PDB file of C-alpha atoms and ligand atoms in Angstrom:
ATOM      1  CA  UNK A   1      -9.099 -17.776  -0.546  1.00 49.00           C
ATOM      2  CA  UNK A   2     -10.241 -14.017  -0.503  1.00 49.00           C
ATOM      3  CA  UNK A   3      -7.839 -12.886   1.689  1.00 53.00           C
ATOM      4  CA  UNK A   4      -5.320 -14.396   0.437  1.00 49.00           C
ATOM      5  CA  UNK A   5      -6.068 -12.677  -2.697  1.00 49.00           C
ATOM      6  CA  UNK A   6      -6.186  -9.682  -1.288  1.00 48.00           C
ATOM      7  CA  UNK A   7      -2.630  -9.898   0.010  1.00 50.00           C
ATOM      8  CA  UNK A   8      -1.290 -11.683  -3.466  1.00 47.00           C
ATOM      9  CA  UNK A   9      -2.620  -8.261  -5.028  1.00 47.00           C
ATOM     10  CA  UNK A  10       0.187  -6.705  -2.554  1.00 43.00           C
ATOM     11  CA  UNK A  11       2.644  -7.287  -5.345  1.00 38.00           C
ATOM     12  CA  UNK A  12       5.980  -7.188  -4.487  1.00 38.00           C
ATOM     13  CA  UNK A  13       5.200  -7.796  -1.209  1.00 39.00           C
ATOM     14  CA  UNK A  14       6.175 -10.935  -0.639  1.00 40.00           C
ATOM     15  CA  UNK A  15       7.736 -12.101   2.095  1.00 41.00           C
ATOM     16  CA  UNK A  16      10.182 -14.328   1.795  1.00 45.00           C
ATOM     17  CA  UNK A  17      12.641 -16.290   4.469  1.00 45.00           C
ATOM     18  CA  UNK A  18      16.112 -15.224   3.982  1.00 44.00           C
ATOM     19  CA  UNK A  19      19.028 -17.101   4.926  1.00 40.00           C
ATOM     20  CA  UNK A  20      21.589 -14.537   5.636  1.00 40.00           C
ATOM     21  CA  UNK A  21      20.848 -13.851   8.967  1.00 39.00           C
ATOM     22  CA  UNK A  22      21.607 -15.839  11.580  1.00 38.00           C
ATOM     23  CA  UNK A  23      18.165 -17.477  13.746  1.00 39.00           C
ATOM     24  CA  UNK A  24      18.076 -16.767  17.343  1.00 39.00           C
ATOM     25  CA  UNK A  25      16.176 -18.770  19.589  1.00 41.00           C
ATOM     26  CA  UNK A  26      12.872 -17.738  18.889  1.00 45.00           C
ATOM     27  CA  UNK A  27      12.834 -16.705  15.465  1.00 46.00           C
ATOM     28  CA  UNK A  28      13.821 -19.287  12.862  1.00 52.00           C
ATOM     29  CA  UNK A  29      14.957 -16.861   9.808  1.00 76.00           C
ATOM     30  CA  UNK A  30      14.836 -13.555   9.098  1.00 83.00           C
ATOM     31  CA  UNK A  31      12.279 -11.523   6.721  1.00 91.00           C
ATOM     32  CA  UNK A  32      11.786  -9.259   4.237  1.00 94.00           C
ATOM     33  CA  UNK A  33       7.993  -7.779   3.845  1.00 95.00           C
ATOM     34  CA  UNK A  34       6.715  -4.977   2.433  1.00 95.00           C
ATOM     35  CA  UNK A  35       5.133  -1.932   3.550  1.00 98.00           C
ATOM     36  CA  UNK A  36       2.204  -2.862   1.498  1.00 95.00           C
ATOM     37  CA  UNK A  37       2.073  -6.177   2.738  1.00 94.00           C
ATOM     38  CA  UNK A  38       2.237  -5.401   6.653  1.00 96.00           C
ATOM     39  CA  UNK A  39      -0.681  -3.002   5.703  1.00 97.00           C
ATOM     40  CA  UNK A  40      -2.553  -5.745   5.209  1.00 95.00           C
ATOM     41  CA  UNK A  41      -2.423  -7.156   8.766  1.00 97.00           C
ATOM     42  CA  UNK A  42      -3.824  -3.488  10.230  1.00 97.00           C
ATOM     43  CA  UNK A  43      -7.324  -4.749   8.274  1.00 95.00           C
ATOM     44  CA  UNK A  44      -9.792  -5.857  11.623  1.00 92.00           C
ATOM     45  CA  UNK A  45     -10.406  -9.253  10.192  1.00 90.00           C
ATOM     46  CA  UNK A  46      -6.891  -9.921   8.941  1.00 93.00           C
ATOM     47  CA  UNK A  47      -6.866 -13.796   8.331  1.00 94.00           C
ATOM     48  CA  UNK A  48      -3.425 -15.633   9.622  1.00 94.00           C
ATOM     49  CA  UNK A  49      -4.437 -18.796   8.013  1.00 92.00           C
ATOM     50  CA  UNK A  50      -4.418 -16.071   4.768  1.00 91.00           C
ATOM     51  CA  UNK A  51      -1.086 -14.357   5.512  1.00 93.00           C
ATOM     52  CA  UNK A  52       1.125 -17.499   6.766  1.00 93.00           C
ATOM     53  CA  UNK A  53      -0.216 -19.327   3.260  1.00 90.00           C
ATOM     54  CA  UNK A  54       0.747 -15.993   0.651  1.00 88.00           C
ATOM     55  CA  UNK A  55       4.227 -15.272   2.327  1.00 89.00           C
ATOM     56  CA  UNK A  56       5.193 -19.086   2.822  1.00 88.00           C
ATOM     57  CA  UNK A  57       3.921 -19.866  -1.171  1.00 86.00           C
ATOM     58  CA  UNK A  58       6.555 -19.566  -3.589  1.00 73.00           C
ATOM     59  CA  UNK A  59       4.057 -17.729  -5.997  1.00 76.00           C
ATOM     60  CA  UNK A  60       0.295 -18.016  -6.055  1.00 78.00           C
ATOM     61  CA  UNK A  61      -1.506 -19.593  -8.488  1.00 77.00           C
ATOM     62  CA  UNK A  62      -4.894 -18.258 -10.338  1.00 78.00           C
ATOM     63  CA  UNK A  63      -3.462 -14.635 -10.243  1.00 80.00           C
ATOM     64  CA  UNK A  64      -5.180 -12.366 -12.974  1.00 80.00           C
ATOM     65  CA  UNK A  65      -3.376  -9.465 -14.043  1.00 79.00           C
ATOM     66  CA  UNK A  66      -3.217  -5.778 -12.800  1.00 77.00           C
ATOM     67  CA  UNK A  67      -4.593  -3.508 -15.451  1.00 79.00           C
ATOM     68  CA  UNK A  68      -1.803  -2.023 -17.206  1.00 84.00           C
ATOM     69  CA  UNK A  69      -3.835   1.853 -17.350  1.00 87.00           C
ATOM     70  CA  UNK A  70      -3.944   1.865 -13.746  1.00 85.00           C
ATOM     71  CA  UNK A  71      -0.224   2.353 -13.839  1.00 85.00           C
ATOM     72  CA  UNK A  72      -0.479   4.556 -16.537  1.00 89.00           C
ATOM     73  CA  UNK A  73      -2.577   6.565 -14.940  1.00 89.00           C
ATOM     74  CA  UNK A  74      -0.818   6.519 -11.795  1.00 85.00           C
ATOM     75  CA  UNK A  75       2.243   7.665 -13.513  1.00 87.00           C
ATOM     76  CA  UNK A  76       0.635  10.155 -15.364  1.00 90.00           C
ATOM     77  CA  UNK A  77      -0.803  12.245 -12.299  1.00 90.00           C
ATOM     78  CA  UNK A  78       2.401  12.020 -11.051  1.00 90.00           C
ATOM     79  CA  UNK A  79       4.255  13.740 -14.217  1.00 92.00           C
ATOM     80  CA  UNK A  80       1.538  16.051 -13.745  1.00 93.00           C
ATOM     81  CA  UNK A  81       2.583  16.986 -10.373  1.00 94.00           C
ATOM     82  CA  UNK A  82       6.078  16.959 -10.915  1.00 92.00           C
ATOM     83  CA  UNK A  83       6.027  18.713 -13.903  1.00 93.00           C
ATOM     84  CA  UNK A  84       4.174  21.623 -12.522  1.00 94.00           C
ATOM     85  CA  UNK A  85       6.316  22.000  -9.453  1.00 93.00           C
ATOM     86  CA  UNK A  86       9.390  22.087 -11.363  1.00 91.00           C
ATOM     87  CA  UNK A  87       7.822  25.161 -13.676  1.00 94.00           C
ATOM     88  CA  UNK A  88       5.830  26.857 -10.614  1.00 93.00           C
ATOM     89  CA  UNK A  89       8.075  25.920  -7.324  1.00 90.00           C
ATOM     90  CA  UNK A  90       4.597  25.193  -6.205  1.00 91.00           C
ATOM     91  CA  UNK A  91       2.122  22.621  -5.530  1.00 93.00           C
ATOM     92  CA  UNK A  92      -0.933  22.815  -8.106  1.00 94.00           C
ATOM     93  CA  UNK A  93      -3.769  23.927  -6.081  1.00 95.00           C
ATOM     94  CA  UNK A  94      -5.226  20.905  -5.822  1.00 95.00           C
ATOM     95  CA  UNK A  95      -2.725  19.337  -3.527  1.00 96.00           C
ATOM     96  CA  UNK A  96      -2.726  22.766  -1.056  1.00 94.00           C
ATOM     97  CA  UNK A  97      -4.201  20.767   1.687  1.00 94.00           C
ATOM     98  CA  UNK A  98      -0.774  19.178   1.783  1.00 96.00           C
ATOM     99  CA  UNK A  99       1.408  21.839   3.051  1.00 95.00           C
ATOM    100  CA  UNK A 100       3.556  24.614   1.535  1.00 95.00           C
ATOM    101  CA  UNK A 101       5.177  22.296  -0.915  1.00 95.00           C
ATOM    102  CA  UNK A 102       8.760  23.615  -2.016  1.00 93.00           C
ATOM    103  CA  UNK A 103       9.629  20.225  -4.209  1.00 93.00           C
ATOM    104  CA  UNK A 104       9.101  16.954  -5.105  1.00 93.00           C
ATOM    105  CA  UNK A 105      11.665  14.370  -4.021  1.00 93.00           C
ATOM    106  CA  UNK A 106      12.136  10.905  -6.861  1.00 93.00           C
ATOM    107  CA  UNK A 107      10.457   8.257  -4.062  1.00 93.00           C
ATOM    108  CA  UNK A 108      13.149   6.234  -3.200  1.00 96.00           C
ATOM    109  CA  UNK A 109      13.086   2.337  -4.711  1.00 96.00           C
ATOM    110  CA  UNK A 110      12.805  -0.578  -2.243  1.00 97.00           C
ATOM    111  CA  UNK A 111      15.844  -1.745  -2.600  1.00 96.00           C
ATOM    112  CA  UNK A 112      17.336   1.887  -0.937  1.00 96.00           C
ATOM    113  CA  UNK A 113      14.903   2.318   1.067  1.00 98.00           C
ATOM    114  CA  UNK A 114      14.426  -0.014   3.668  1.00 98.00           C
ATOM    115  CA  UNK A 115      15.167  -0.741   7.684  1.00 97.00           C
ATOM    116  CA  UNK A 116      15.696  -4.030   9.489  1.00 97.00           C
ATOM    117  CA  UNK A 117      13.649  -4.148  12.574  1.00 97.00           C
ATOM    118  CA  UNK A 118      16.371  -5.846  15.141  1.00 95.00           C
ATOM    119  CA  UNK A 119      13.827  -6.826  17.539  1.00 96.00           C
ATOM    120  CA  UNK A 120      11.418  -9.070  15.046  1.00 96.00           C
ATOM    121  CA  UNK A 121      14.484  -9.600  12.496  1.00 96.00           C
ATOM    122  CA  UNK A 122      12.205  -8.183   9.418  1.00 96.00           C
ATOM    123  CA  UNK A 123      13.519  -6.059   7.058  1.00 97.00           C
ATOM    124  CA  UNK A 124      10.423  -3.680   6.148  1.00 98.00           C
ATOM    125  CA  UNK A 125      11.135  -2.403   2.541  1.00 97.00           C
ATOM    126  CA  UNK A 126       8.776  -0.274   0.171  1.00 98.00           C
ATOM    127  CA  UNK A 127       8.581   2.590  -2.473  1.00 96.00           C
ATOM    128  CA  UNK A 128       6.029   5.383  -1.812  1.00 96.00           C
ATOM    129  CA  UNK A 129       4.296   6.876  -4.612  1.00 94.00           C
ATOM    130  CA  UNK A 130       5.666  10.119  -3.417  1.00 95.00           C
ATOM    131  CA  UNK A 131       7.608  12.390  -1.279  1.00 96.00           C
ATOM    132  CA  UNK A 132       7.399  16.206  -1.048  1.00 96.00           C
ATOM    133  CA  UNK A 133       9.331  18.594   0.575  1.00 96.00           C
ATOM    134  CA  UNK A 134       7.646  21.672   2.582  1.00 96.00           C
ATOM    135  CA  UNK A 135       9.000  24.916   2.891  1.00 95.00           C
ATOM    136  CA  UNK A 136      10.447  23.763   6.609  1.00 97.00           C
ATOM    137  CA  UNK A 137      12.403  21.269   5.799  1.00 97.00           C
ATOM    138  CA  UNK A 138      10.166  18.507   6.360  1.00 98.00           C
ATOM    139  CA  UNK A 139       8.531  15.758   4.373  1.00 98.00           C
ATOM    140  CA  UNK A 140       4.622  14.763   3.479  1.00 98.00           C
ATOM    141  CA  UNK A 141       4.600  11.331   2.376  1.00 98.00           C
ATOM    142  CA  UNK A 142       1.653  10.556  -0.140  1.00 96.00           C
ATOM    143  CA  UNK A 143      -0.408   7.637  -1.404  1.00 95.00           C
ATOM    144  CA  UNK A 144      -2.205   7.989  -4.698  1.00 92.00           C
ATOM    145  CA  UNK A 145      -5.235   5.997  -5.499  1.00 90.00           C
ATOM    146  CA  UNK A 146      -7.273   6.265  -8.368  1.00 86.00           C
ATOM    147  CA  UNK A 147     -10.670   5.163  -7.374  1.00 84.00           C
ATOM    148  CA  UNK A 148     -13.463   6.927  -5.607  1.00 81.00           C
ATOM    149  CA  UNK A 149     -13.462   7.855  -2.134  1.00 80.00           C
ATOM    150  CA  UNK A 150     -16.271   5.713  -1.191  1.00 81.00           C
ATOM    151  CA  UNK A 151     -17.410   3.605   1.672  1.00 73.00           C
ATOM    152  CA  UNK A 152     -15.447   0.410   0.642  1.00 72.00           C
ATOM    153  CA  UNK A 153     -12.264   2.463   0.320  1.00 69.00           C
ATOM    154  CA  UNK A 154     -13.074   3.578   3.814  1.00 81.00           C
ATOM    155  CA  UNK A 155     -13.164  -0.140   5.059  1.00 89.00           C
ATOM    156  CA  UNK A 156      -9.853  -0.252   3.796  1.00 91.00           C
ATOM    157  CA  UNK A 157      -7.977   2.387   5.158  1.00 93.00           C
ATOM    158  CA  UNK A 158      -6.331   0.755   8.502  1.00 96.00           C
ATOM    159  CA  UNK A 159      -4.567  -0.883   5.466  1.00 96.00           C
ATOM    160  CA  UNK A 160      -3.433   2.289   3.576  1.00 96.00           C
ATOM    161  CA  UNK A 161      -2.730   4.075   7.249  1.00 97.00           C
ATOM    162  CA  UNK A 162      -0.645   1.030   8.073  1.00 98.00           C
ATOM    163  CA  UNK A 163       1.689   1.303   4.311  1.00 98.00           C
ATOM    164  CA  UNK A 164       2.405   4.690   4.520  1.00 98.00           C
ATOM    165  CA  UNK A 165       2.949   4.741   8.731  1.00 98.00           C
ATOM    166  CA  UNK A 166       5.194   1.992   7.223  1.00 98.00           C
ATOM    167  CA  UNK A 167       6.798   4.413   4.794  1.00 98.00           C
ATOM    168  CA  UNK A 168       6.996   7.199   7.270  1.00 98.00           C
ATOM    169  CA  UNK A 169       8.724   4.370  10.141  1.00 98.00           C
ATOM    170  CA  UNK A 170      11.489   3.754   7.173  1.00 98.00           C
ATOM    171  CA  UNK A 171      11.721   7.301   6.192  1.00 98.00           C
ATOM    172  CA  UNK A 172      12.394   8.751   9.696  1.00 97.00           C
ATOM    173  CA  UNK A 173      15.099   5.464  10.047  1.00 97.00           C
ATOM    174  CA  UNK A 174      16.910   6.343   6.399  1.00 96.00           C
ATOM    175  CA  UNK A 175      17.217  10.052   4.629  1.00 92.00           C
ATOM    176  CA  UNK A 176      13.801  11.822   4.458  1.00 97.00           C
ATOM    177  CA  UNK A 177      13.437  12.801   8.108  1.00 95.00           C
ATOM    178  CA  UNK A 178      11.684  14.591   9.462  1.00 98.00           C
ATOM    179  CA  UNK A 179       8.198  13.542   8.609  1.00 98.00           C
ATOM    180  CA  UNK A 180       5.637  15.970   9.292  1.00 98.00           C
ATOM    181  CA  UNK A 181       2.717  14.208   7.495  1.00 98.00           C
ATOM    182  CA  UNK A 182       1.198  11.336   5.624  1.00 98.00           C
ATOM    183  CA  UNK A 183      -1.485  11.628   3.152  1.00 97.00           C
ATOM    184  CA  UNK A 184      -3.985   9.949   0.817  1.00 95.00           C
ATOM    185  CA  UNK A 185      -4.956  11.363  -2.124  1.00 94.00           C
ATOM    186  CA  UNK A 186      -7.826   9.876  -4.744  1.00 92.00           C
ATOM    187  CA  UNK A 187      -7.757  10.792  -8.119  1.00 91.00           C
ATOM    188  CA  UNK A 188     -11.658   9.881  -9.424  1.00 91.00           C
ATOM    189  CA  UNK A 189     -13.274  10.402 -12.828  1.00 91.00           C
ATOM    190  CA  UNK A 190     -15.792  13.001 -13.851  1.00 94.00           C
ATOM    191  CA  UNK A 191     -17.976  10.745 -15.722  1.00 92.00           C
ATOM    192  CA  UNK A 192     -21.518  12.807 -14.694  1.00 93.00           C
ATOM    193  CA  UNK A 193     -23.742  13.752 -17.021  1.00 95.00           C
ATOM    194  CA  UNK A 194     -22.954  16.908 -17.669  1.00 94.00           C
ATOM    195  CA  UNK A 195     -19.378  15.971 -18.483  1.00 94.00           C
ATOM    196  CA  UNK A 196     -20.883  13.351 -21.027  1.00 94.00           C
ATOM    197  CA  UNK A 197     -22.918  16.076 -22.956  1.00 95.00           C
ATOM    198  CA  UNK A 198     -19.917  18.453 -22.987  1.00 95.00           C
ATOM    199  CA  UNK A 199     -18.554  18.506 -26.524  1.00 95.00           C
ATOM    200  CA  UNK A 200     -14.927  19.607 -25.298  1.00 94.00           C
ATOM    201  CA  UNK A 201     -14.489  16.477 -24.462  1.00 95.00           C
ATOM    202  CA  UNK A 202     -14.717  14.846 -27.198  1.00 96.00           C
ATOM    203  CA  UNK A 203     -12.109  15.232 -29.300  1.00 94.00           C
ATOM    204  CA  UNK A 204     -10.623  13.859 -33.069  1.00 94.00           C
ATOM    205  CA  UNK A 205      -8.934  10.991 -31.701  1.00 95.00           C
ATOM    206  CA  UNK A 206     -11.355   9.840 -29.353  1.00 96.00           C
ATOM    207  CA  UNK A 207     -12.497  11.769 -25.774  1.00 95.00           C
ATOM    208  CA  UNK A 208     -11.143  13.555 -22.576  1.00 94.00           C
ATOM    209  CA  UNK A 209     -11.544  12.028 -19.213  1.00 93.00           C
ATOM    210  CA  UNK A 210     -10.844  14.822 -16.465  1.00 93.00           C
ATOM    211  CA  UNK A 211     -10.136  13.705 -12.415  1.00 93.00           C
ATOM    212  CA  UNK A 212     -10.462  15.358  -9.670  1.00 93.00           C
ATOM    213  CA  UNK A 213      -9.118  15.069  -6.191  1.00 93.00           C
ATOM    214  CA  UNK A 214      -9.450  14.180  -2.704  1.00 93.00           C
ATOM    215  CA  UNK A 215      -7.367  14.316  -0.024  1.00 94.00           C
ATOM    216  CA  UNK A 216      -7.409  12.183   2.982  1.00 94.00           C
ATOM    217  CA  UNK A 217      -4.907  12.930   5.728  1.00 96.00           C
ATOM    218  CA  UNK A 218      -3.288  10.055   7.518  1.00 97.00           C
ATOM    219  CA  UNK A 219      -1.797  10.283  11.803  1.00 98.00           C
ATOM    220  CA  UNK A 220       1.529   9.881  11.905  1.00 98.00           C
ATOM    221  CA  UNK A 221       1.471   6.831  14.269  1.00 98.00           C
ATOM    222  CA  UNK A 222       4.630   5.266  15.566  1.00 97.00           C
ATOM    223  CA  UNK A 223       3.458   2.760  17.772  1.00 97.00           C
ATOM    224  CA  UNK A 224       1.400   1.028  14.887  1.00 98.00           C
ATOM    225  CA  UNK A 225       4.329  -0.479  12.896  1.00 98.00           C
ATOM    226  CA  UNK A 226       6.307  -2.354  15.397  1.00 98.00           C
ATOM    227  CA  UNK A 227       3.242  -3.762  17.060  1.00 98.00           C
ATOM    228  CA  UNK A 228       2.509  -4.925  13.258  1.00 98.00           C
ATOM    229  CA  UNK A 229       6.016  -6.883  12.627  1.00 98.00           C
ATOM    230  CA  UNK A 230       5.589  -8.523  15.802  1.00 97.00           C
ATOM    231  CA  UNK A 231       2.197  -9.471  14.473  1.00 97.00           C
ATOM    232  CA  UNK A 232       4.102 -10.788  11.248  1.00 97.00           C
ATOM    233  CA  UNK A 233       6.770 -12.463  13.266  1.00 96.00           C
ATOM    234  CA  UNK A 234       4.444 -14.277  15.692  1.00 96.00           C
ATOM    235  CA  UNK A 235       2.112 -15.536  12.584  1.00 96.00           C
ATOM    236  CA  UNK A 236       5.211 -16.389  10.059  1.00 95.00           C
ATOM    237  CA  UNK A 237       7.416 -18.362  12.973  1.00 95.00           C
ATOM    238  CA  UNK A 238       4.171 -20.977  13.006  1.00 95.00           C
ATOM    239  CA  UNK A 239       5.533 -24.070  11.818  1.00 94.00           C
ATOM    240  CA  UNK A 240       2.560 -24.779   9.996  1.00 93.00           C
ATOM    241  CA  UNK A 241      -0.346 -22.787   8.784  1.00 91.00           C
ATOM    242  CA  UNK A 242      -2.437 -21.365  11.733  1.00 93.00           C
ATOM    243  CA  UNK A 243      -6.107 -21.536  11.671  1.00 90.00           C
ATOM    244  CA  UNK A 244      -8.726 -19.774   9.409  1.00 89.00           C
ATOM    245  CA  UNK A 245     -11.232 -17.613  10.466  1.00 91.00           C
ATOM    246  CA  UNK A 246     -14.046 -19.520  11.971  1.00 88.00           C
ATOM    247  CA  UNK A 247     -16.622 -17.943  10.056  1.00 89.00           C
ATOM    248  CA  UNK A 248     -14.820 -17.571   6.480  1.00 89.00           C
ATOM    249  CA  UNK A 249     -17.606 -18.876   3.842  1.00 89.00           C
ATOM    250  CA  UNK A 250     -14.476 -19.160   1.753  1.00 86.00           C
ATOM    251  CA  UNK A 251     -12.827 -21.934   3.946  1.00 82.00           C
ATOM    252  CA  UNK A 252     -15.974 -24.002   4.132  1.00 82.00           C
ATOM    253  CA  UNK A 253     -16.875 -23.673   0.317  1.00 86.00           C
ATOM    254  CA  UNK A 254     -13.234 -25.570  -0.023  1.00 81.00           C
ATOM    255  CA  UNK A 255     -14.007 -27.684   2.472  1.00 80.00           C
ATOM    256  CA  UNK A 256     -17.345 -28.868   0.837  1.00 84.00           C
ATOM    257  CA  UNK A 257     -15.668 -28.942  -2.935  1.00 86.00           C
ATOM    258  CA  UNK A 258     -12.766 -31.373  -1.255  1.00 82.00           C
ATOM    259  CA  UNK A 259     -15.165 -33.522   1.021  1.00 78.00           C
ATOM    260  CA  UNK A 260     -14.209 -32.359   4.278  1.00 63.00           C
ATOM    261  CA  UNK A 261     -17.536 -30.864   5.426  1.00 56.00           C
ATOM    262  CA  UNK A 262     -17.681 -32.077   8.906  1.00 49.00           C
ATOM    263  CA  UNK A 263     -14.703 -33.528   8.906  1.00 47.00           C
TER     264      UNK A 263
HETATM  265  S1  SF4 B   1     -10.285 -18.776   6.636  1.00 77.90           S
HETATM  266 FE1  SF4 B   1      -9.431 -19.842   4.856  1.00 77.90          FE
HETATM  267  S2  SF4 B   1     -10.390 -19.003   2.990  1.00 77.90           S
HETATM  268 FE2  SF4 B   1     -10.858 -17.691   4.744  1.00 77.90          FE
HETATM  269  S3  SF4 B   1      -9.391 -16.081   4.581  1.00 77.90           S
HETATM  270 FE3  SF4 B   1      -8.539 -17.597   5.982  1.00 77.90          FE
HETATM  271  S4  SF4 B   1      -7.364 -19.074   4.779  1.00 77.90           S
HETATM  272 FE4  SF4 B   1      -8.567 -17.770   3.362  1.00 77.90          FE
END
């Protein structure tokens, strides 16, 4: 199910039914999904079959691994950045496009930083990758990804405007109000050819891999995340699983492998 490994790769995004809250009459339980996760139903040909199947399964099965130097190199632009604005009380150029930055503010973990939407019953929960402070007061909430900005990232960003429009939605509800913009911002490797025949980089241990930046700004939207958890609510409070899409090559290859061509 491709979808539905796209929104296994949402990590701790599950959503799971909780029974602490009382059900009203339309809504058998309440929720608890992440901001990554409800990004995932912003995508144009978001699959409910998909989505009611990942948040119902108590863990997927065939899940590979997420590369552990993706995190590592995740964290390590973000030392970067920290590092410098605690020595310079500045942003490093690179990240001007941003704002006048003044500080950098720990992102806030999950479990602190997340709202219950009373009309759906969801709690919408997440940890942003980070939060700066401008020189007014205000806060520019950021997304790193290290990839290229190409055209398949493009195809994904309703997803990435929906997770941090999510952030933003539980930032402006907690402690970092107000939030005067949202941001993406790819970190890609210089692996041309003149970086290849430069002997800087190599080194006596092994070689230097340089990246460079580019910043994507993201609207502030607030009308995009409610309209999403009542897209989650209506698709979860299915009894069973809704149907596919009618043209996923996905569902018929299963379809074939179990017999049900046809059928
Ligand atoms: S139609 Fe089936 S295989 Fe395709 S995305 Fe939906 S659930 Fe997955």
């Amino acid at each position: 199910l491709r979808q539905r490994e796209n929104f296994a790769k949402l990590g701790s995004a599950m959503v799971r039914p909780k029974k602490s809250r009382p059900s009203g009459p339309a809504q058998s339980s309440s929720l608890t999904i992440s901001a990554k996760t409800l990004g995932g139903l912003a995508m144009p040909r978001v699959c409910p079959r998909c989505f009611w199947l990942t948040m119902k399964a108590e863990g997927l099965p065939y899940q590979m691994p997420f590369p552990g130097i993706f995190s590592t190199l995740d964290s390590y632009g973000k030392r970067l950045v920290t590092g410098w604005l605690a020595r310079h009380g500045s942003a490093p150029e690179w990240l001007a496009a941003l704002g006048e930055i003044s500080r950098s503010i720990p992102p806030p973990h999950y479990s602190k930083f997340f709202v219950l939407d009373e009309a759906t019953s969801i709690v919408l929960r997440g940890t942003p990758d980070a939060v700066f402070q401008l020189r007014d007061g205000s806060y520019i909430i950021v997304d790193y990804k290290t990839a290229k900005f190409t055209a398949h990232q493009d195809e994904l960003f309703p997803m990435y405007e929906a997770q941090l429009n999510a952030y933003a939605h539980i930032g402006e509800r907690t402690n970092i109000k107000p939030v005067s913009g949202l941001a993406l911002v790819y970190t890609e490797p210089v692996a041309d050819d003149a970086t290849t025949q430069d002997e800087a980089n190599l080194t006596e241990n092994g070689f230097r891999l340089g990246f460079s930046a580019h910043i994507v700004p993201v609207e502030i939207k607030p009308r995009l995340v409610p309209s999403l958890l009542r897209k989650a609510r209506t698709i979860l409070d299915f009894p069973k699983p809704p149907l596919g899409l009618p043209d996923c090559e996905d569902c018929a290859a299963l379809a074939e492998l179990f017999g049900l061509a046809g059928s």
